[in-house]
């Protein structure tokens, strides 16, 4: 469903003036054309005040709600670049990759030994064993 509905449990919050407002800034400003403003922000064609800018092909192919945005040279581009770089270079902690130890303990488990004995698995696919166990 692409139509945005404001509720207190999802997007409504009080601003600094005590007014209840949508954190998604709906209703969106209507526009008959697409343009890029002087600050480099993309203004999409907006024909409905509560329908986000979505890609119909993605919606149909993946059966999901989506929201697309063209990133030009505005502040959003800087924020996305910073976020993705920060995320990709984050420090890994000891709990980030537990699939290999879980798979090894699963192989040694007496209750699952008969199931996994027919598989000849190398070290590259042992991380998938917990998924087999769940199925």
mmCIF file of C-alpha atoms in Angstrom:
data_model
loop_
_atom_site.group_PDB
_atom_site.id
_atom_site.type_symbol
_atom_site.label_atom_id
_atom_site.label_comp_id
_atom_site.label_asym_id
_atom_site.label_seq_id
_atom_site.Cartn_x
_atom_site.Cartn_y
_atom_site.Cartn_z
ATOM 1 C CA UNK A 1 0.000 0.000 0.000
ATOM 2 C CA UNK A 2 1.555 3.260 -1.153
ATOM 3 C CA UNK A 3 -0.927 5.632 0.502
ATOM 4 C CA UNK A 4 0.510 7.079 3.708
ATOM 5 C CA UNK A 5 -1.764 7.124 6.752
ATOM 6 C CA UNK A 6 -0.677 9.118 9.790
ATOM 7 C CA UNK A 7 -1.105 7.491 13.193
ATOM 8 C CA UNK A 8 0.389 8.188 16.607
ATOM 9 C CA UNK A 9 2.025 4.760 16.673
ATOM 10 C CA UNK A 10 3.861 5.230 13.362
ATOM 11 C CA UNK A 11 4.702 8.784 12.370
ATOM 12 C CA UNK A 12 2.936 11.445 14.379
ATOM 13 C CA UNK A 13 5.001 13.277 16.974
ATOM 14 C CA UNK A 14 4.938 16.638 18.738
ATOM 15 C CA UNK A 15 7.191 19.359 17.329
ATOM 16 C CA UNK A 16 8.950 21.997 19.434
ATOM 17 C CA UNK A 17 5.773 24.121 19.430
ATOM 18 C CA UNK A 18 3.652 21.287 20.853
ATOM 19 C CA UNK A 19 1.838 20.667 17.575
ATOM 20 C CA UNK A 20 1.222 17.091 16.423
ATOM 21 C CA UNK A 21 2.945 16.691 13.016
ATOM 22 C CA UNK A 22 3.906 13.854 10.674
ATOM 23 C CA UNK A 23 7.617 13.029 10.714
ATOM 24 C CA UNK A 24 7.325 12.102 7.003
ATOM 25 C CA UNK A 25 6.134 15.690 6.313
ATOM 26 C CA UNK A 26 2.795 14.698 4.806
ATOM 27 C CA UNK A 27 0.783 15.928 3.096
ATOM 28 C CA UNK A 28 3.397 16.402 0.390
ATOM 29 C CA UNK A 29 3.312 19.454 -1.848
ATOM 30 C CA UNK A 30 1.544 18.746 -5.148
ATOM 31 C CA UNK A 31 3.442 19.309 -8.393
ATOM 32 C CA UNK A 32 2.641 18.595 -12.061
ATOM 33 C CA UNK A 33 6.300 18.341 -13.097
ATOM 34 C CA UNK A 34 9.640 17.118 -11.776
ATOM 35 C CA UNK A 35 12.413 19.617 -11.128
ATOM 36 C CA UNK A 36 15.640 20.200 -9.232
ATOM 37 C CA UNK A 37 15.726 23.310 -7.052
ATOM 38 C CA UNK A 38 18.670 25.694 -6.577
ATOM 39 C CA UNK A 39 19.893 23.730 -3.540
ATOM 40 C CA UNK A 40 20.137 20.547 -5.639
ATOM 41 C CA UNK A 41 17.082 18.849 -4.139
ATOM 42 C CA UNK A 42 14.852 16.807 -6.430
ATOM 43 C CA UNK A 43 11.167 17.685 -6.427
ATOM 44 C CA UNK A 44 9.265 14.733 -7.910
ATOM 45 C CA UNK A 45 5.976 14.887 -9.753
ATOM 46 C CA UNK A 46 3.422 14.635 -6.947
ATOM 47 C CA UNK A 47 -0.242 14.112 -7.878
ATOM 48 C CA UNK A 48 -1.556 12.888 -4.525
ATOM 49 C CA UNK A 49 -0.695 14.461 -1.158
ATOM 50 C CA UNK A 50 -0.396 11.109 0.667
ATOM 51 C CA UNK A 51 1.207 8.816 -1.957
ATOM 52 C CA UNK A 52 4.983 8.577 -1.732
ATOM 53 C CA UNK A 53 7.173 8.606 -4.820
ATOM 54 C CA UNK A 54 7.410 4.921 -5.711
ATOM 55 C CA UNK A 55 8.545 2.762 -8.616
ATOM 56 C CA UNK A 56 5.683 0.586 -9.943
ATOM 57 C CA UNK A 57 8.112 -1.980 -11.419
ATOM 58 C CA UNK A 58 9.729 -2.562 -7.993
ATOM 59 C CA UNK A 59 6.309 -2.724 -6.308
ATOM 60 C CA UNK A 60 5.043 -5.400 -8.696
ATOM 61 C CA UNK A 61 8.274 -7.412 -8.952
ATOM 62 C CA UNK A 62 9.020 -7.535 -5.229
ATOM 63 C CA UNK A 63 5.457 -7.142 -3.900
ATOM 64 C CA UNK A 64 6.556 -4.434 -1.497
ATOM 65 C CA UNK A 65 6.090 -0.821 -0.567
ATOM 66 C CA UNK A 66 8.977 1.344 -1.732
ATOM 67 C CA UNK A 67 10.005 4.966 -1.821
ATOM 68 C CA UNK A 68 12.483 6.212 -4.408
ATOM 69 C CA UNK A 69 14.475 9.385 -4.463
ATOM 70 C CA UNK A 70 16.862 10.843 -7.007
ATOM 71 C CA UNK A 71 20.079 11.944 -5.337
ATOM 72 C CA UNK A 72 21.712 14.906 -7.040
ATOM 73 C CA UNK A 73 24.219 17.207 -5.361
ATOM 74 C CA UNK A 74 22.018 18.195 -2.418
ATOM 75 C CA UNK A 75 22.399 17.583 1.288
ATOM 76 C CA UNK A 76 20.672 14.200 0.992
ATOM 77 C CA UNK A 77 23.472 12.924 -1.215
ATOM 78 C CA UNK A 78 26.017 13.924 1.428
ATOM 79 C CA UNK A 79 23.978 12.224 4.159
ATOM 80 C CA UNK A 80 23.557 8.971 2.196
ATOM 81 C CA UNK A 81 27.251 8.906 1.283
ATOM 82 C CA UNK A 82 28.215 9.452 4.920
ATOM 83 C CA UNK A 83 25.781 6.809 6.176
ATOM 84 C CA UNK A 84 26.855 4.116 3.692
ATOM 85 C CA UNK A 85 30.573 4.770 4.261
ATOM 86 C CA UNK A 86 30.116 4.723 8.030
ATOM 87 C CA UNK A 87 28.071 1.507 7.829
ATOM 88 C CA UNK A 88 30.540 -0.281 5.553
ATOM 89 C CA UNK A 89 33.561 0.632 7.683
ATOM 90 C CA UNK A 90 32.030 -0.044 11.092
ATOM 91 C CA UNK A 91 34.024 -2.079 13.567
ATOM 92 C CA UNK A 92 32.948 -5.707 13.730
ATOM 93 C CA UNK A 93 32.218 -7.034 17.181
ATOM 94 C CA UNK A 94 32.501 -10.634 18.309
ATOM 95 C CA UNK A 95 28.793 -11.380 17.773
ATOM 96 C CA UNK A 96 28.573 -10.327 14.121
ATOM 97 C CA UNK A 97 29.368 -13.730 12.611
ATOM 98 C CA UNK A 98 27.948 -16.491 14.733
ATOM 99 C CA UNK A 99 26.807 -18.664 11.830
ATOM 100 C CA UNK A 100 30.066 -20.659 11.549
ATOM 101 C CA UNK A 101 30.259 -21.641 15.268
ATOM 102 C CA UNK A 102 26.523 -22.408 15.239
ATOM 103 C CA UNK A 103 26.950 -24.668 12.196
ATOM 104 C CA UNK A 104 29.858 -26.545 13.810
ATOM 105 C CA UNK A 105 27.900 -27.166 16.993
ATOM 106 C CA UNK A 106 24.902 -28.231 14.945
ATOM 107 C CA UNK A 107 26.998 -30.801 13.067
ATOM 108 C CA UNK A 108 28.097 -32.292 16.382
ATOM 109 C CA UNK A 109 24.572 -32.397 17.757
ATOM 110 C CA UNK A 110 23.365 -36.009 18.181
ATOM 111 C CA UNK A 111 19.794 -35.110 17.257
ATOM 112 C CA UNK A 112 20.841 -33.741 13.847
ATOM 113 C CA UNK A 113 23.707 -36.065 12.961
ATOM 114 C CA UNK A 114 21.474 -38.373 10.900
ATOM 115 C CA UNK A 115 20.154 -35.434 8.868
ATOM 116 C CA UNK A 116 23.530 -33.926 8.036
ATOM 117 C CA UNK A 117 25.403 -37.206 7.501
ATOM 118 C CA UNK A 118 24.173 -37.403 3.893
ATOM 119 C CA UNK A 119 25.599 -33.980 3.048
ATOM 120 C CA UNK A 120 29.194 -33.511 2.031
ATOM 121 C CA UNK A 121 29.789 -29.901 2.976
ATOM 122 C CA UNK A 122 32.922 -27.839 2.722
ATOM 123 C CA UNK A 123 33.808 -24.848 4.871
ATOM 124 C CA UNK A 124 32.281 -22.387 2.390
ATOM 125 C CA UNK A 125 28.698 -23.527 2.932
ATOM 126 C CA UNK A 126 28.687 -24.518 6.603
ATOM 127 C CA UNK A 127 27.223 -21.102 7.397
ATOM 128 C CA UNK A 128 23.994 -22.295 5.760
ATOM 129 C CA UNK A 129 23.486 -25.275 8.064
ATOM 130 C CA UNK A 130 21.428 -23.401 10.649
ATOM 131 C CA UNK A 131 19.009 -22.536 7.832
ATOM 132 C CA UNK A 132 18.687 -26.217 6.899
ATOM 133 C CA UNK A 133 18.005 -27.017 10.527
ATOM 134 C CA UNK A 134 15.200 -24.460 10.687
ATOM 135 C CA UNK A 135 13.525 -25.846 7.583
#
